[in-house]
């Protein structure tokens, strides 16, 4: 009897070993060094058919499995995606997701833009940082606070609470056309939490990212996305000064040279996609050089959502043609025009969240180095959007 049990045990061990070997081969045989784009839509769809993996994540302070959440029934008479939730005493409570997202990007004017946008009578802010940044999709659900790690991981329930100002006003005013947004500028690019998403477990590169999770939780109520892009070199230097990475253009040049070297060394071993989404590398970079390579991140979003739900703005046009830019944004969001007086108040608002103490400029040799470094990304952006303005030639002439 003992001999039979031992035989069965050895057979089971053999099967498990072979399963591990096959899985290991399947994972590592993906050409990691050439993985410049996301997984194919067929591979992602195969996960989405049976997506829920970790129903008990919150009990053990693991990252919440968004795919295990039962989708709500959004109220069809409301413009914003809202639904009734049953609270403890059995009464109904109105809860809302954002109608739109301002996805970024850092130091490109998104805070100023959102501040003016919320002057529209139908647009409300949220309870996040600066009345706009929930930091949920990129940071808080993974226990990130920029580079720091925090013990508590936020859940979707926490996220919904941040939009209570809109829910309260819809209930109090009995208006159906009010909307709110999430203007977290890290959401477009900060995918460092991807290894903690249950559907990515054991993978060398992610196949499920923030765009997939946002698409799932919104169900049939597809959100709208606004992204503001700034000339990459100007954005990088503003980011560098704002985050206090260094003190002057000379130090910035040294850090740019080092960051380019570090990124090239990483990409020599892995893919550009892997390196740009890696937390360990971010912790070591002396300047966030990858964030200005916009095409890498935009590709991820465009593989999940159609181009029609994105409104792309350049900081240049926003600064020089503010009224026109705001009117175009209202049209995209399907909001009514505002009166001339309200529009004048919007345009005359003081600038918000400008980088202080940025009195110096980038050295010519640094600018030349970065133009070369970003040239491929800029060409990809121009092709992605079919818009030559994203070559930024008007800034380089």
Short mmCIF file of C-alpha atoms in Angstrom, two decimals, residues 8-277:
data_model
loop_
_atom_site.label_atom_id
_atom_site.label_comp_id
_atom_site.label_asym_id
_atom_site.label_seq_id
_atom_site.Cartn_x
_atom_site.Cartn_y
_atom_site.Cartn_z
CA UNK A 8 1.09 7.94 -7.18
CA UNK A 9 2.98 10.72 -5.42
CA UNK A 10 5.91 10.48 -7.86
CA UNK A 11 3.54 10.55 -10.84
CA UNK A 12 1.87 13.70 -9.47
CA UNK A 13 5.25 15.33 -8.90
CA UNK A 14 6.22 14.48 -12.47
CA UNK A 15 3.04 16.04 -13.84
CA UNK A 16 3.48 19.19 -11.78
CA UNK A 17 7.13 19.46 -12.85
CA UNK A 18 6.20 19.15 -16.52
CA UNK A 19 3.46 21.74 -16.08
CA UNK A 20 5.96 24.15 -14.56
CA UNK A 21 8.48 23.52 -17.36
CA UNK A 22 5.84 24.05 -20.08
CA UNK A 23 4.60 27.24 -18.41
CA UNK A 24 8.15 28.48 -17.96
CA UNK A 25 8.97 27.83 -21.61
CA UNK A 26 5.72 29.53 -22.68
CA UNK A 27 6.50 32.64 -20.64
CA UNK A 28 10.19 33.01 -21.43
CA UNK A 29 9.86 32.11 -25.09
CA UNK A 30 8.12 35.43 -25.69
CA UNK A 31 10.69 37.63 -27.31
CA UNK A 32 11.11 40.03 -24.41
CA UNK A 33 13.79 42.07 -26.07
CA UNK A 34 11.55 42.81 -29.06
CA UNK A 35 8.31 43.39 -27.14
CA UNK A 36 7.69 46.99 -28.14
CA UNK A 37 3.88 46.82 -28.16
CA UNK A 38 1.17 45.34 -25.98
CA UNK A 39 -0.06 41.77 -26.15
CA UNK A 40 -2.39 40.92 -29.03
CA UNK A 41 -6.09 41.58 -28.61
CA UNK A 42 -6.80 37.83 -28.90
CA UNK A 43 -4.53 37.07 -25.93
CA UNK A 44 -6.18 39.76 -23.84
CA UNK A 45 -9.69 38.64 -24.87
CA UNK A 46 -8.87 35.09 -23.78
CA UNK A 47 -8.30 36.44 -20.26
CA UNK A 48 -11.37 38.66 -20.32
CA UNK A 49 -13.68 35.70 -21.01
CA UNK A 50 -12.89 34.24 -17.57
CA UNK A 51 -11.18 37.19 -15.93
CA UNK A 52 -11.74 36.91 -12.17
CA UNK A 53 -8.83 35.28 -10.34
CA UNK A 54 -8.54 36.65 -6.79
CA UNK A 55 -11.92 37.21 -5.11
CA UNK A 56 -10.41 37.39 -1.60
CA UNK A 57 -7.67 39.92 -2.36
CA UNK A 58 -9.01 42.60 -0.03
CA UNK A 59 -9.06 40.19 2.92
CA UNK A 60 -5.28 39.82 2.67
CA UNK A 61 -4.42 43.38 1.58
CA UNK A 62 -3.52 42.19 -1.90
CA UNK A 63 -4.21 44.37 -4.92
CA UNK A 64 -7.92 44.24 -5.66
CA UNK A 65 -8.90 42.10 -8.64
CA UNK A 66 -11.00 44.57 -10.64
CA UNK A 67 -12.29 41.74 -12.83
CA UNK A 68 -13.96 40.15 -9.79
CA UNK A 69 -16.20 43.18 -9.28
CA UNK A 70 -19.77 42.76 -10.45
CA UNK A 71 -20.50 45.59 -12.84
CA UNK A 72 -23.18 48.05 -11.71
CA UNK A 73 -26.23 49.00 -13.72
CA UNK A 74 -25.68 52.62 -14.65
CA UNK A 75 -28.73 54.85 -14.59
CA UNK A 76 -29.62 55.54 -18.24
CA UNK A 77 -31.16 58.96 -17.59
CA UNK A 78 -27.89 60.40 -16.21
CA UNK A 79 -25.14 61.76 -18.43
CA UNK A 80 -22.45 60.66 -15.96
CA UNK A 81 -22.00 56.92 -15.20
CA UNK A 82 -23.74 56.62 -11.81
CA UNK A 83 -25.63 53.83 -10.09
CA UNK A 84 -27.49 53.10 -6.87
CA UNK A 85 -25.62 51.19 -4.19
CA UNK A 86 -27.36 49.62 -1.21
CA UNK A 87 -25.79 50.81 2.04
CA UNK A 88 -25.85 49.05 5.42
CA UNK A 89 -29.25 50.30 6.58
CA UNK A 90 -30.86 49.19 3.34
CA UNK A 91 -31.21 52.65 1.80
CA UNK A 92 -29.99 53.56 -1.68
CA UNK A 93 -26.92 55.71 -2.18
CA UNK A 94 -25.95 57.26 -5.51
CA UNK A 95 -22.36 56.52 -6.50
CA UNK A 96 -20.47 57.62 -9.60
CA UNK A 97 -17.48 56.88 -11.78
CA UNK A 98 -15.87 59.66 -13.84
CA UNK A 99 -17.48 60.70 -17.11
CA UNK A 100 -14.07 61.76 -18.41
CA UNK A 101 -10.38 61.33 -17.60
CA UNK A 102 -7.65 63.92 -18.09
CA UNK A 103 -4.86 61.37 -18.33
CA UNK A 104 -1.92 63.74 -18.25
CA UNK A 105 0.73 64.38 -18.68
CA UNK A 106 2.81 65.75 -15.78
CA UNK A 107 4.00 69.36 -16.16
CA UNK A 108 1.95 69.93 -19.30
CA UNK A 109 -0.83 72.12 -17.90
CA UNK A 110 -3.41 69.54 -16.85
CA UNK A 111 -4.01 71.15 -13.43
CA UNK A 112 -4.60 74.58 -14.96
CA UNK A 113 -6.80 73.08 -17.67
CA UNK A 114 -8.93 71.13 -15.17
CA UNK A 115 -9.33 74.20 -12.98
CA UNK A 116 -10.80 76.16 -15.90
CA UNK A 117 -12.86 73.21 -17.09
CA UNK A 118 -14.63 72.93 -13.73
CA UNK A 119 -15.83 76.52 -14.10
CA UNK A 120 -18.37 75.06 -16.53
CA UNK A 121 -21.70 74.91 -14.66
CA UNK A 122 -22.11 71.18 -15.41
CA UNK A 123 -18.60 69.99 -14.47
CA UNK A 124 -17.59 69.03 -10.93
CA UNK A 125 -14.24 68.24 -9.36
CA UNK A 126 -13.56 65.33 -7.00
CA UNK A 127 -12.17 64.87 -3.48
CA UNK A 128 -8.68 64.02 -4.68
CA UNK A 129 -5.52 66.15 -4.60
CA UNK A 130 -6.12 69.65 -6.04
CA UNK A 131 -9.80 68.66 -6.47
CA UNK A 132 -8.79 66.52 -9.45
CA UNK A 133 -6.17 63.80 -8.80
CA UNK A 134 -7.45 60.55 -7.30
CA UNK A 135 -4.07 58.80 -7.84
CA UNK A 136 -6.04 55.55 -7.77
CA UNK A 137 -5.28 53.73 -11.02
CA UNK A 138 -1.55 54.48 -11.06
CA UNK A 139 -0.59 54.67 -7.38
CA UNK A 140 -2.98 54.10 -4.51
CA UNK A 141 -4.41 50.74 -5.52
CA UNK A 142 -0.86 49.35 -5.60
CA UNK A 143 0.32 51.01 -2.39
CA UNK A 144 2.45 53.63 -4.16
CA UNK A 145 2.94 57.25 -3.15
CA UNK A 146 5.26 58.31 -5.98
CA UNK A 147 8.49 56.48 -5.07
CA UNK A 148 7.43 55.53 -1.56
CA UNK A 149 5.56 52.35 -0.69
CA UNK A 150 2.60 52.52 1.69
CA UNK A 151 1.02 49.59 3.47
CA UNK A 152 -2.64 50.24 2.66
CA UNK A 153 -3.90 49.58 -0.86
CA UNK A 154 -6.96 51.48 -2.01
CA UNK A 155 -10.01 49.68 -3.40
CA UNK A 156 -12.63 50.68 -5.94
CA UNK A 157 -14.95 51.49 -3.04
CA UNK A 158 -12.45 54.17 -1.95
CA UNK A 159 -12.32 55.44 -5.54
CA UNK A 160 -16.09 55.80 -5.82
CA UNK A 161 -16.20 57.84 -2.60
CA UNK A 162 -13.98 60.47 -4.22
CA UNK A 163 -16.79 61.39 -6.63
CA UNK A 164 -19.37 62.01 -3.91
CA UNK A 165 -19.52 65.78 -4.68
CA UNK A 166 -21.14 64.97 -8.03
CA UNK A 167 -23.44 62.31 -6.57
CA UNK A 168 -24.57 64.73 -3.88
CA UNK A 169 -25.29 67.51 -6.35
CA UNK A 170 -27.21 65.21 -8.70
CA UNK A 171 -29.36 64.11 -5.77
CA UNK A 172 -29.82 67.59 -4.29
CA UNK A 173 -30.42 69.44 -7.55
CA UNK A 174 -32.19 66.63 -9.38
CA UNK A 175 -30.20 67.40 -12.52
CA UNK A 176 -29.30 64.70 -15.01
CA UNK A 177 -26.65 66.46 -17.09
CA UNK A 178 -23.91 67.00 -14.47
CA UNK A 179 -20.52 65.28 -14.91
CA UNK A 180 -17.23 64.76 -13.12
CA UNK A 181 -13.74 63.65 -14.09
CA UNK A 182 -10.51 62.13 -12.85
CA UNK A 183 -7.50 64.26 -13.78
CA UNK A 184 -4.58 62.19 -12.49
CA UNK A 185 -1.62 63.01 -14.78
CA UNK A 186 0.25 59.79 -13.94
CA UNK A 187 -2.50 57.52 -15.26
CA UNK A 188 -1.42 57.72 -18.88
CA UNK A 189 2.09 56.38 -18.24
CA UNK A 190 2.65 55.00 -14.73
CA UNK A 191 2.07 51.26 -15.08
CA UNK A 192 4.63 50.18 -12.43
CA UNK A 193 2.01 48.23 -10.51
CA UNK A 194 1.43 45.79 -13.35
CA UNK A 195 3.13 42.76 -11.65
CA UNK A 196 0.55 43.03 -8.84
CA UNK A 197 -2.44 42.72 -11.19
CA UNK A 198 -3.61 39.10 -10.70
CA UNK A 199 -4.01 38.50 -14.44
CA UNK A 200 -0.30 39.33 -14.96
CA UNK A 201 1.04 36.93 -12.36
CA UNK A 202 4.12 35.04 -13.55
CA UNK A 203 4.52 37.07 -16.75
CA UNK A 204 7.69 38.76 -18.01
CA UNK A 205 5.62 41.62 -19.44
CA UNK A 206 2.08 42.81 -18.73
CA UNK A 207 -0.91 41.98 -20.86
CA UNK A 208 -3.42 43.71 -18.57
CA UNK A 209 -2.85 47.37 -17.73
CA UNK A 210 -4.83 50.39 -16.54
CA UNK A 211 -6.68 50.85 -19.87
CA UNK A 212 -8.08 47.30 -19.66
CA UNK A 213 -9.25 47.81 -16.07
CA UNK A 214 -10.88 51.15 -16.86
CA UNK A 215 -12.63 49.63 -19.86
CA UNK A 216 -13.97 46.73 -17.78
CA UNK A 217 -15.30 48.80 -14.88
CA UNK A 218 -17.08 51.25 -17.19
CA UNK A 219 -18.88 48.47 -19.02
CA UNK A 220 -21.04 49.86 -21.82
CA UNK A 221 -20.62 53.44 -20.56
CA UNK A 222 -17.42 54.23 -22.43
CA UNK A 223 -15.51 57.17 -20.89
CA UNK A 224 -13.87 60.06 -22.72
CA UNK A 225 -10.16 60.88 -22.42
CA UNK A 226 -8.30 64.16 -22.68
CA UNK A 227 -4.50 64.21 -22.81
CA UNK A 228 -2.31 67.32 -22.86
CA UNK A 229 1.17 66.83 -24.30
CA UNK A 230 4.01 69.31 -23.96
CA UNK A 231 7.18 69.50 -26.03
CA UNK A 232 9.17 66.60 -24.54
CA UNK A 233 12.37 68.43 -23.56
CA UNK A 234 10.56 71.37 -21.94
CA UNK A 235 8.34 68.96 -20.04
CA UNK A 236 11.31 66.91 -18.84
CA UNK A 237 13.20 69.91 -17.48
CA UNK A 238 10.11 71.31 -15.76
CA UNK A 239 9.53 67.88 -14.19
CA UNK A 240 13.17 67.72 -13.09
CA UNK A 241 13.01 71.10 -11.34
CA UNK A 242 9.55 70.52 -9.85
CA UNK A 243 10.56 67.18 -8.27
CA UNK A 244 13.88 68.65 -7.07
CA UNK A 245 16.02 66.05 -8.84
CA UNK A 246 18.73 68.69 -9.30
CA UNK A 247 19.52 72.38 -9.03
CA UNK A 248 20.81 73.75 -12.36
CA UNK A 249 21.17 73.10 -16.14
CA UNK A 250 24.70 71.70 -15.72
CA UNK A 251 23.53 69.06 -13.25
CA UNK A 252 20.50 68.37 -15.46
CA UNK A 253 22.86 67.62 -18.36
CA UNK A 254 24.88 65.16 -16.27
CA UNK A 255 21.70 63.44 -15.12
CA UNK A 256 20.31 63.23 -18.66
CA UNK A 257 23.50 61.55 -19.90
CA UNK A 258 23.34 59.06 -17.02
CA UNK A 259 19.61 58.38 -17.49
CA UNK A 260 20.01 57.73 -21.22
CA UNK A 261 22.85 55.29 -20.48
CA UNK A 262 20.78 53.49 -17.84
CA UNK A 263 17.79 53.21 -20.15
CA UNK A 264 19.90 51.91 -23.05
CA UNK A 265 21.47 49.28 -20.81
CA UNK A 266 18.05 48.13 -19.65
CA UNK A 267 16.64 47.97 -23.19
CA UNK A 268 19.70 45.97 -24.30
CA UNK A 269 18.56 43.22 -21.92
CA UNK A 270 14.79 43.64 -21.95
CA UNK A 271 12.21 45.48 -24.03
CA UNK A 272 11.57 49.20 -24.08
CA UNK A 273 8.11 48.44 -22.74
CA UNK A 274 9.49 46.46 -19.80
CA UNK A 275 12.01 49.17 -18.88
CA UNK A 276 9.52 52.04 -19.12
CA UNK A 277 7.08 50.22 -16.81
#
